[in-house]
mmCIF file of C-alpha atoms in Angstrom:
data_model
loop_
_atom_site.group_PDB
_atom_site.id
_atom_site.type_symbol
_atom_site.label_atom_id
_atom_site.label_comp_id
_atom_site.label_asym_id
_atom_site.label_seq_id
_atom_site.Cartn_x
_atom_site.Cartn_y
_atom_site.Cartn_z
ATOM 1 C CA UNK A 212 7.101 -53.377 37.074
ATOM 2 C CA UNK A 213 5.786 -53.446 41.183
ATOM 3 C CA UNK A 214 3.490 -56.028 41.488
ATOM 4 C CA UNK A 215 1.376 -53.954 43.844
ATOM 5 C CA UNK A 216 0.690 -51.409 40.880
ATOM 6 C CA UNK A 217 -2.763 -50.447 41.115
ATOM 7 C CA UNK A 218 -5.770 -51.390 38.751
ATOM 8 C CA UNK A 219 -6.025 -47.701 37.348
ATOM 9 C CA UNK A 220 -2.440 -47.841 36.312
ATOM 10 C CA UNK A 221 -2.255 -51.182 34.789
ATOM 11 C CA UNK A 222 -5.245 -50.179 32.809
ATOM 12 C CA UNK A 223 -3.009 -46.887 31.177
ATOM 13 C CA UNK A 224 -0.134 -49.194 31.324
ATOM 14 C CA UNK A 225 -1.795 -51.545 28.941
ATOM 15 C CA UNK A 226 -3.221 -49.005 26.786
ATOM 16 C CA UNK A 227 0.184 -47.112 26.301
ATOM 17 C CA UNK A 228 1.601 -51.455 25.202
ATOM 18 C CA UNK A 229 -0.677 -51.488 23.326
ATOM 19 C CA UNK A 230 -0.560 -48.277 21.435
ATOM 20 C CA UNK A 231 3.496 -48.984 20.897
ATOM 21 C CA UNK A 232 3.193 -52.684 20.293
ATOM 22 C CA UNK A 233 0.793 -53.492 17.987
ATOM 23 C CA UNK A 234 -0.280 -57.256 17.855
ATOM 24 C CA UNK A 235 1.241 -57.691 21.429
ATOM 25 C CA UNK A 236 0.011 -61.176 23.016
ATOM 26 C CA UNK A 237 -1.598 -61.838 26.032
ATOM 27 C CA UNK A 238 1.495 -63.617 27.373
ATOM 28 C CA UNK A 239 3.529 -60.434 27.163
ATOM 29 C CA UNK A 240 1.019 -58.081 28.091
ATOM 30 C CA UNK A 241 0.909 -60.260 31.492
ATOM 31 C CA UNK A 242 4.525 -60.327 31.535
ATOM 32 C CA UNK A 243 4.793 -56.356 31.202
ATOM 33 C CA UNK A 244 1.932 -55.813 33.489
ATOM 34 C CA UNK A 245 3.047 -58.571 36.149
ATOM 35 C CA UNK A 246 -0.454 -60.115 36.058
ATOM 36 C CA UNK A 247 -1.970 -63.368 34.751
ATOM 37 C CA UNK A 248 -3.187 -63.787 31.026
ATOM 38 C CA UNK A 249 -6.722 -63.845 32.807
ATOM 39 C CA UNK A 250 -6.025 -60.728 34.752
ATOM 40 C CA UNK A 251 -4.523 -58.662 31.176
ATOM 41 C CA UNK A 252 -7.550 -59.878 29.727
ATOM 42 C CA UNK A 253 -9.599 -58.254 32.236
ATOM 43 C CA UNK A 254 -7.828 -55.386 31.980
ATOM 44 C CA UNK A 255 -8.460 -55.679 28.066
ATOM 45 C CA UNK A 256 -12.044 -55.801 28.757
ATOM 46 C CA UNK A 257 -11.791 -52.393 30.922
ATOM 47 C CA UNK A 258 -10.396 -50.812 27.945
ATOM 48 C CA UNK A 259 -13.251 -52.216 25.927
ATOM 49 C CA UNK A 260 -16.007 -51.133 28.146
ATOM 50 C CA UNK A 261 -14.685 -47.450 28.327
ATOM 51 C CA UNK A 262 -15.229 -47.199 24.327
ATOM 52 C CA UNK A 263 -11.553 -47.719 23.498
ATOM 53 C CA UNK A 264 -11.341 -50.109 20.544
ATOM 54 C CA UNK A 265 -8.967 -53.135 21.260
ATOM 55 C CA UNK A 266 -9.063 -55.725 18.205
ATOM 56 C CA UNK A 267 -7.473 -59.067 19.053
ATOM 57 C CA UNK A 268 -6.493 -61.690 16.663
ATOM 58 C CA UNK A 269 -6.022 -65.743 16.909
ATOM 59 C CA UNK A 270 -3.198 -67.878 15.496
ATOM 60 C CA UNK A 271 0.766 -67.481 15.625
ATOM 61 C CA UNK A 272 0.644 -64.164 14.406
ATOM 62 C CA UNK A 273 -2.310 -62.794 16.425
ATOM 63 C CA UNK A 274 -2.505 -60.214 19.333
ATOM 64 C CA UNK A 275 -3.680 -57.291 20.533
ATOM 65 C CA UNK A 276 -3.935 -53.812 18.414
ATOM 66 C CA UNK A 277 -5.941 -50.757 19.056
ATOM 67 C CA UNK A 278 -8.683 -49.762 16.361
ATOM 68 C CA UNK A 279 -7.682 -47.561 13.317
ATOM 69 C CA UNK A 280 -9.058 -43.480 14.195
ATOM 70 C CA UNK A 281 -7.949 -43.843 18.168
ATOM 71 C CA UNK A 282 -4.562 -42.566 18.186
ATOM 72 C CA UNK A 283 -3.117 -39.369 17.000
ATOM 73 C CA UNK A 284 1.040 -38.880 16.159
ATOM 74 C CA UNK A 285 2.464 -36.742 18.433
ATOM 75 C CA UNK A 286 1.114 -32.971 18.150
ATOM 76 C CA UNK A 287 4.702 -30.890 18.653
ATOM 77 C CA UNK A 288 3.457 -27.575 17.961
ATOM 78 C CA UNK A 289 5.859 -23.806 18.508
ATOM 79 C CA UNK A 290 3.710 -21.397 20.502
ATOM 80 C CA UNK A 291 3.419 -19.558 17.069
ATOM 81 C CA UNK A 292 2.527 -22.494 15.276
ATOM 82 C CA UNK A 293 -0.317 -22.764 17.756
ATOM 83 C CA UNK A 294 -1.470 -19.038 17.679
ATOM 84 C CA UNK A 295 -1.680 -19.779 14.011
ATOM 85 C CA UNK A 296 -3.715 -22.207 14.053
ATOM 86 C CA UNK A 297 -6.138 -20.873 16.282
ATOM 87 C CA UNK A 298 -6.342 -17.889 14.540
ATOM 88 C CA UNK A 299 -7.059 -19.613 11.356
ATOM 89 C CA UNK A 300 -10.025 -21.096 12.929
ATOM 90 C CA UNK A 301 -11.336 -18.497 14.330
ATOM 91 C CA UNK A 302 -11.338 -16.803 11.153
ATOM 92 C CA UNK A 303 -13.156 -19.863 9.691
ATOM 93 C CA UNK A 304 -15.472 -20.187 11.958
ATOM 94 C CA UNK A 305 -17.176 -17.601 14.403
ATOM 95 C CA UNK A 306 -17.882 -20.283 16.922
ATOM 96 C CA UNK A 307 -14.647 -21.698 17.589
ATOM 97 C CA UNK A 308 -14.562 -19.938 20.991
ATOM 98 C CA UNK A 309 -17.599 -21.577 21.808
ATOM 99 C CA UNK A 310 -16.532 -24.560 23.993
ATOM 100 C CA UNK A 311 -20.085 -26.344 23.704
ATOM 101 C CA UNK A 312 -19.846 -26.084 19.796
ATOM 102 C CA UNK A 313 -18.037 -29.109 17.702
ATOM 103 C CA UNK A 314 -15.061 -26.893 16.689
ATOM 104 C CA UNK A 315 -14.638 -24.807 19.779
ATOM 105 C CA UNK A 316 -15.193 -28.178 21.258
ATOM 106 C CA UNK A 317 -12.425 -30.190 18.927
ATOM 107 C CA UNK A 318 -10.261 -27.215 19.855
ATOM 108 C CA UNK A 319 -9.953 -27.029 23.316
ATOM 109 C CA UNK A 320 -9.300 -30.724 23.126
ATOM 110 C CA UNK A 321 -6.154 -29.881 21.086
ATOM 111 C CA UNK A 322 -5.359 -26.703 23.577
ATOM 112 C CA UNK A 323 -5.080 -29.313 26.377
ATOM 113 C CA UNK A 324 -2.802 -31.869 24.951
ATOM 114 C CA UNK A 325 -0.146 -29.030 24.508
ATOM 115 C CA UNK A 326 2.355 -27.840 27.214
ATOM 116 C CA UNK A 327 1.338 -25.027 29.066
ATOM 117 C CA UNK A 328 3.754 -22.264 27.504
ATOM 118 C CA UNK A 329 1.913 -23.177 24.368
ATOM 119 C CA UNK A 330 -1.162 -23.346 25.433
ATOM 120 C CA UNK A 331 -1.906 -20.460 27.680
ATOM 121 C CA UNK A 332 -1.605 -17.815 24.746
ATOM 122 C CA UNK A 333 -3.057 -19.570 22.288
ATOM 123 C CA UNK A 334 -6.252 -19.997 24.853
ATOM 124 C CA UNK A 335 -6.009 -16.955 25.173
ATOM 125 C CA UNK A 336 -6.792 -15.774 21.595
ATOM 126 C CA UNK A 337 -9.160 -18.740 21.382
ATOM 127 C CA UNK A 338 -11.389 -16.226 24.019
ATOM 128 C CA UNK A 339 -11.245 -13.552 21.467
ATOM 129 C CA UNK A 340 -15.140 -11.705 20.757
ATOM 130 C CA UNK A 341 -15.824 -12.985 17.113
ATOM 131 C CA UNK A 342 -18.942 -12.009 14.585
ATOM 132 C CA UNK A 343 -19.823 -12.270 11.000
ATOM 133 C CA UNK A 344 -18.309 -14.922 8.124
ATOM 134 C CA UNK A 345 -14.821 -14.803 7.117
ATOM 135 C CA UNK A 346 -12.916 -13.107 4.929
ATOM 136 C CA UNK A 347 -9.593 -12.704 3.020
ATOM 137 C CA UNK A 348 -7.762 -10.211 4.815
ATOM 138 C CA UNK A 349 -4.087 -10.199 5.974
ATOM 139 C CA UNK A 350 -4.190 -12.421 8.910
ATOM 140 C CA UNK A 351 -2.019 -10.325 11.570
ATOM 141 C CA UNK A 352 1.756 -11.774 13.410
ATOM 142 C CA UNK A 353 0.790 -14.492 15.309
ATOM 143 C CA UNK A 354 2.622 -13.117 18.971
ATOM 144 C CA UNK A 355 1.715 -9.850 18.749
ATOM 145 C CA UNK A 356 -1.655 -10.958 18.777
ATOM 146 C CA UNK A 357 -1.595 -13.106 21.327
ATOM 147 C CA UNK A 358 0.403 -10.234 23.444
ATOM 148 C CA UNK A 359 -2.345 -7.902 22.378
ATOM 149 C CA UNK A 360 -5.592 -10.303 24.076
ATOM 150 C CA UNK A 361 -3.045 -10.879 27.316
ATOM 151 C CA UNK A 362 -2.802 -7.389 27.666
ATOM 152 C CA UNK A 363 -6.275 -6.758 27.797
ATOM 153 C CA UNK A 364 -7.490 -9.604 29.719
ATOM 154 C CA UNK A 365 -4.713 -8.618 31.949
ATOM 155 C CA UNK A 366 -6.012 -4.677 31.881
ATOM 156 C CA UNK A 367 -2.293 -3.005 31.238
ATOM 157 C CA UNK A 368 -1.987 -0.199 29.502
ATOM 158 C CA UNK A 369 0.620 -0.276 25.879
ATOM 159 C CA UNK A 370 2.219 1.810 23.904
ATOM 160 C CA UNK A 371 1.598 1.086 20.372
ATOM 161 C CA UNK A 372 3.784 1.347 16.942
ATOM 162 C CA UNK A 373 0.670 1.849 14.548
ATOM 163 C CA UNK A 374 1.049 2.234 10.783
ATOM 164 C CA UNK A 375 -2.031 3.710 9.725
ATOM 165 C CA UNK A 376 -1.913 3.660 5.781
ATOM 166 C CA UNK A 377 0.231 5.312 3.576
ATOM 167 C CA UNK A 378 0.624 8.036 6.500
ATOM 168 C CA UNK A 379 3.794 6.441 7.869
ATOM 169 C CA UNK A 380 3.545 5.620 11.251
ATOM 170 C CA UNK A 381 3.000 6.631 14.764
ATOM 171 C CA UNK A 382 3.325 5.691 18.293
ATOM 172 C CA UNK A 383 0.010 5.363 20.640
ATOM 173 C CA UNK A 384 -0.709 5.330 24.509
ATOM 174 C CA UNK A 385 -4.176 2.810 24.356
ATOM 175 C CA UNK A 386 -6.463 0.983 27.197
ATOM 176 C CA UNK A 387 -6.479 -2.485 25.272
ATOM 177 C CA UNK A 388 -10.178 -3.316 26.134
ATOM 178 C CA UNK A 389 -10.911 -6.077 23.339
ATOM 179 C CA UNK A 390 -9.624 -8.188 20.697
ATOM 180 C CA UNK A 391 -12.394 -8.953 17.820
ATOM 181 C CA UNK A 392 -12.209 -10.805 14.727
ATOM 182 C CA UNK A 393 -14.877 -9.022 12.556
ATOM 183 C CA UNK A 394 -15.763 -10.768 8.988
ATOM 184 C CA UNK A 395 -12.084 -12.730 8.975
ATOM 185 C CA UNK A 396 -10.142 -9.338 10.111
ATOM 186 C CA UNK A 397 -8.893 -8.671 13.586
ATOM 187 C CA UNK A 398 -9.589 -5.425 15.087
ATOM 188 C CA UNK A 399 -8.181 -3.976 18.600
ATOM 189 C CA UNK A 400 -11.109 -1.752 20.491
ATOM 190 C CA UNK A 401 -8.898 0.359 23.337
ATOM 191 C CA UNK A 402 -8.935 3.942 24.583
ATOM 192 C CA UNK A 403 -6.230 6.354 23.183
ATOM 193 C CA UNK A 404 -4.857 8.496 25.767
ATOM 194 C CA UNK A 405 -3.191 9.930 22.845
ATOM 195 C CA UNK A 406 -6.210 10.986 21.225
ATOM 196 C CA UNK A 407 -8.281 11.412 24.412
ATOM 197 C CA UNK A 408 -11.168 9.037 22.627
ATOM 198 C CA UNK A 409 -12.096 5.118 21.518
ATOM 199 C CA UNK A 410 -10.201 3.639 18.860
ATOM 200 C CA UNK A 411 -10.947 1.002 17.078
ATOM 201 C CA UNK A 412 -7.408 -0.104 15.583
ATOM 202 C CA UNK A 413 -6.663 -3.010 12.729
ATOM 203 C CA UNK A 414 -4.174 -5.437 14.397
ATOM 204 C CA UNK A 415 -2.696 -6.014 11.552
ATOM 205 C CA UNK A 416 -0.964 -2.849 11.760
ATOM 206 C CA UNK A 417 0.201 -2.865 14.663
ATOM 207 C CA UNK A 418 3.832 -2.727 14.548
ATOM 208 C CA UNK A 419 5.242 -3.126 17.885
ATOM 209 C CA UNK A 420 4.129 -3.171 21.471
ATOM 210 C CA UNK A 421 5.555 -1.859 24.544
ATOM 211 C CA UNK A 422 3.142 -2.797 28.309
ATOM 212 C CA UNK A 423 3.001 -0.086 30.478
ATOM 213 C CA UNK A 424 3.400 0.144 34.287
ATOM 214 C CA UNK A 425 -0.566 0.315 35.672
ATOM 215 C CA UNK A 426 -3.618 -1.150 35.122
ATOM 216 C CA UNK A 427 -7.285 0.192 33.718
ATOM 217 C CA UNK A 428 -10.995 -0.846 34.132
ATOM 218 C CA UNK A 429 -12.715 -1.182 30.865
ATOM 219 C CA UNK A 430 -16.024 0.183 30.373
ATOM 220 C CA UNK A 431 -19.029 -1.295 32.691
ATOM 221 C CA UNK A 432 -21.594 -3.602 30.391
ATOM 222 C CA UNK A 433 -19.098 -3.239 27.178
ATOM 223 C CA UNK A 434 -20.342 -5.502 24.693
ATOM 224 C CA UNK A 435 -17.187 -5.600 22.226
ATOM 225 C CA UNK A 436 -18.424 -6.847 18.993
ATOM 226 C CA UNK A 437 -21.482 -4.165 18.763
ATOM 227 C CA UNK A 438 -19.043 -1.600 19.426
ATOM 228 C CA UNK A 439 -16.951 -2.576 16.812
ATOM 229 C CA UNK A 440 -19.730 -2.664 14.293
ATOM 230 C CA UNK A 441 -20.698 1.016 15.759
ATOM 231 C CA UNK A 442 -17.389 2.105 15.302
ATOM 232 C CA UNK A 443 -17.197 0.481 11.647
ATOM 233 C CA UNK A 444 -20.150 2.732 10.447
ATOM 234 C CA UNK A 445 -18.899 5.727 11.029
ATOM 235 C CA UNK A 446 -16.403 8.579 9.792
ATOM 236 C CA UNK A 447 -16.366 7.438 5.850
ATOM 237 C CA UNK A 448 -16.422 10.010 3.244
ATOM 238 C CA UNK A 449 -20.667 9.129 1.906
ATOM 239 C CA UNK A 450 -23.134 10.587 5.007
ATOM 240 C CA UNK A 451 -25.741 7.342 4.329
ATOM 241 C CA UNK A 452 -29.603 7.720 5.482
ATOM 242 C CA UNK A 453 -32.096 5.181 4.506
ATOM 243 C CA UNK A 454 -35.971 5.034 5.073
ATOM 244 C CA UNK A 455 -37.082 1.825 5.927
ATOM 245 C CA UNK A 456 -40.804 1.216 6.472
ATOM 246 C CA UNK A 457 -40.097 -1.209 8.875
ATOM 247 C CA UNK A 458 -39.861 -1.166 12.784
ATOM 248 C CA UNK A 459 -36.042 -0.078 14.181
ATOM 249 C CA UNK A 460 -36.152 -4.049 15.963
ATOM 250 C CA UNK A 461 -36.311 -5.546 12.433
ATOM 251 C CA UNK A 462 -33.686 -3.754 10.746
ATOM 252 C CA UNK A 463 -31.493 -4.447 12.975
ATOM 253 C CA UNK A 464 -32.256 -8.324 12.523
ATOM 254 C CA UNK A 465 -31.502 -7.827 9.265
ATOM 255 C CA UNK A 466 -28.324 -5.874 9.329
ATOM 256 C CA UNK A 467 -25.203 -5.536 10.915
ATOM 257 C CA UNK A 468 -24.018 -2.587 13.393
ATOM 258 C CA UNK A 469 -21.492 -1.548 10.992
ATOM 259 C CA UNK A 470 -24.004 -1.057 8.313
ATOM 260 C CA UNK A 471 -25.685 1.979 10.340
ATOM 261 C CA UNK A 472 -27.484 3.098 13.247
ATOM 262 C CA UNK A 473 -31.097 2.314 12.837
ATOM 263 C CA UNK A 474 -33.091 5.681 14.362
ATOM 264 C CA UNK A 475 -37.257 4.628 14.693
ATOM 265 C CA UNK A 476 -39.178 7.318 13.367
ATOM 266 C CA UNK A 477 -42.314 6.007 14.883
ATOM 267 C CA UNK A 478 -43.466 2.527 15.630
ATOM 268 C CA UNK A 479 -43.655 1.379 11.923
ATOM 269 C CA UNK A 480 -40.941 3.498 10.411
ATOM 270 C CA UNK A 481 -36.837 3.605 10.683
ATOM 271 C CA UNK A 482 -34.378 5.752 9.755
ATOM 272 C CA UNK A 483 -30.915 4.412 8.547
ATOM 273 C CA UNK A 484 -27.625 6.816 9.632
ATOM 274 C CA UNK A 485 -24.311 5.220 8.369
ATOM 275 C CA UNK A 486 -21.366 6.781 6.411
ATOM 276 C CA UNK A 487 -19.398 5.035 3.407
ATOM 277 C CA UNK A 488 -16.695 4.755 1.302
ATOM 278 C CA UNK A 489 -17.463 2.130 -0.754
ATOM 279 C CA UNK A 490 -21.423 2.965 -2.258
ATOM 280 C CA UNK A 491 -21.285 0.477 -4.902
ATOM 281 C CA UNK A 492 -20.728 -2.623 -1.908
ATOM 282 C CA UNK A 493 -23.549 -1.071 0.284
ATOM 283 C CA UNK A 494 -26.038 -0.606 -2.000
ATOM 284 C CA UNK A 495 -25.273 -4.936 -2.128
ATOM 285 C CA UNK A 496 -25.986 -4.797 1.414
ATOM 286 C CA UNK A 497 -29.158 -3.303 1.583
ATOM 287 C CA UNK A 498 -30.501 -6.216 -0.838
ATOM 288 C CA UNK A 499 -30.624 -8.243 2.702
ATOM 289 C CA UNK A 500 -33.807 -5.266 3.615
ATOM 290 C CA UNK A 501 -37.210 -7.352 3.226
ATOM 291 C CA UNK A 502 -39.916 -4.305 3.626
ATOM 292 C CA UNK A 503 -40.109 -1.334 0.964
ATOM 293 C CA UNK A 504 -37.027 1.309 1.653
ATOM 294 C CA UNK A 505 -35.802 4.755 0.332
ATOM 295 C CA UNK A 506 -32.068 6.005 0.028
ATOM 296 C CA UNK A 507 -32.655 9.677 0.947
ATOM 297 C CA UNK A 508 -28.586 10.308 0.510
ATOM 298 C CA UNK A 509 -26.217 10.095 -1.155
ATOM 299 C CA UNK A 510 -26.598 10.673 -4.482
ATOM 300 C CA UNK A 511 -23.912 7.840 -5.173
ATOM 301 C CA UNK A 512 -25.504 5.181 -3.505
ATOM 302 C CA UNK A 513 -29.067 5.863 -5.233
ATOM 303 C CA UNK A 514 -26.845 5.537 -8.152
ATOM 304 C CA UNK A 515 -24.925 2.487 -7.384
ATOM 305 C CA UNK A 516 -28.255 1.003 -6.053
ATOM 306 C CA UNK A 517 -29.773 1.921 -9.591
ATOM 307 C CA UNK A 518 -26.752 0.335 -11.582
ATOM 308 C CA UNK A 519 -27.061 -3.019 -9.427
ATOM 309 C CA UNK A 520 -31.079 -3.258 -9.948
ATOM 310 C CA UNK A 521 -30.555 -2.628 -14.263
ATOM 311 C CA UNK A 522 -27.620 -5.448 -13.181
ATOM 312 C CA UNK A 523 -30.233 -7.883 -11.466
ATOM 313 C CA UNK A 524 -33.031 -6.860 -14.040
ATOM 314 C CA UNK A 525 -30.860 -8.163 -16.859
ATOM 315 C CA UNK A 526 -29.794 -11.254 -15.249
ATOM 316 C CA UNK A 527 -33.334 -11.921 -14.274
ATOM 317 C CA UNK A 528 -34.398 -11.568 -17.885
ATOM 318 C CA UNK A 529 -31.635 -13.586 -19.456
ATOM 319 C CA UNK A 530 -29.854 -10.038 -21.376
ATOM 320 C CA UNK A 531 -26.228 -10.120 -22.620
ATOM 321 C CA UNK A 532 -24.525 -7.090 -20.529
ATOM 322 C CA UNK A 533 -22.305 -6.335 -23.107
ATOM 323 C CA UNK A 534 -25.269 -5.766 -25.627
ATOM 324 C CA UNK A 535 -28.053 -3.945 -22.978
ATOM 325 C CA UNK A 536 -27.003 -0.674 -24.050
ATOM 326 C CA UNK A 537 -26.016 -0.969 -27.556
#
């Protein structure tokens, strides 16, 4: 090596010896860096000083090695292989797009090490609007995903292969506005031109994806996650409404957009709207109400929220289930 190499890069130069020579001596870490023993033990010291553990040993067989826990293999990740892994931690964990937060933190750390084809769409997942615990859902293909969040950061219009059930499936013109990840499943909120309204579509249906020529401007102020939990509590089969005596500002502390639309009634007093499919699961839901409450409609839920109290009664009192109503 140039002796007039400069001080920073005989300091990486010695870390990267030191990381592929382990118990290297001070003689050959002068040699390598063209220095004197004194001057690579300087340089050792450096290393030491900016928190990087350098153990040294005495004797014939002594050296230099880093401390265990400071080096990682090589990360060789596909871009795939990276979406995946992002998505699985968003999934796990709501605040993994939180760059301040230990995860989100521990993750953009990985995000940078990669190469920049891998990287940029796995980043840009990582920016996805996230809410609620997670789930078990079918996690959706890794790069359409990622094509999905590009699109809409990048405001360009798609066509859409959508499979909607067991309905087969159809095509779709949509404004890709977000990408959420709502209790472990990931939703798309756009704008069908097809259907001339807001959509809020599960990705994991999404079949194939076509970007149009021309851009769009999403809605001023939108706030993707509460519209998603809007969206979710509407247009089931069960027309929900719930009397809470409670103010409107509390309920909604204590549950979710997609559980309903709380409606005050007056200052001390809040009405419930949501719809349903499931009754049996929301009358669960509405255990997480602190204050008094009434189930005005449907008749299934005030029956589903009957069958869960005998349920909780007899747990509470220590009764066999199979012998309560014998």
């Amino acid at each position: 090596m140039s002796h007039d190499e400069s001080p920073t890069a005989r300091v990486l130069l010695l870390l990267e010896l030191l990381q592929n020579n382990p118990g290297i001596t001070a003689d050959r870490l002068a040699g390598r860096l063209g220095v004197s023993e004194r001057a690579a033990r300087r340089y050792v010291g450096i290393l030491r000083e900016a928190g990087i553990p350098v153990e040294s040993a005495r004797g014939p067989y002594g050296g230099y090695r880093l401390g265990r826990g400071l080096r990682l293999p090589p990360l060789m990740f596909t871009p795939t292989e990276a979406l995946g892994l992002v998505m699985a931690v968003l999934e796990g964990h709501h605040d993994a797009a939180d760059p301040s937060g230990p995860v989100g933190g521990a993750l953009g750390k990985l995000l940078r090490a990669l190469p920049e084809p891998v990287a940029h769409p796995a980043e840009a997942v990582r920016r996805v609007s996230t809410q609620g615990a997670p789930g078990t859902p079918a996690r959706p293909d890794a790069d359409l995903t990622a094509a999905l969040v590009q699109a809409a950061a990048a405001h360009r219009r798609l066509r859409l292969g959508y499979r909607p059930g067991s309905h087969g499936e159809r095509t779709m013109e949509v404004d890709p506005w977000a990408v959420v990840v709502h209790h472990g499943r990931w939703y798309l909120l756009c704008w069908s031109h097809t259907r001339d309204a807001r959509r809020v579509l599960r990705v994991d249906r999404v079949t194939t994806l076509t970007v149009l020529p021309g851009t769009f401007e999403p809605p001023a102020g939108l706030n993707p996650v509460e519209t998603v939990e809007e969206h979710l509590s509407e247009g089931w089969t069960h027309e929900v409404e719930i009397v809470v005596e409670a103010p409107a500002s509390r309920v909604a502390e204590w549950l979710p957009r997609s559980l309903g639309r709380p409606e005050p009634i007056d200052d001390r007093t809040t009405r419930l709207l949501a719809t349903t499919d499931e009754p049996d699961w929301y009358a669960k839901q509405l255990t997480a109400i602190r204050p008094p409450f009434r189930i005005v409609r449907p008749r299934e839920l005030r029956e589903a929220a009957l069958a869960l109290g005998r349920r909780l009664t007899q747990a509470a009192e220590g009764v066999d289930p199979d012998t309560a109503f014998d």
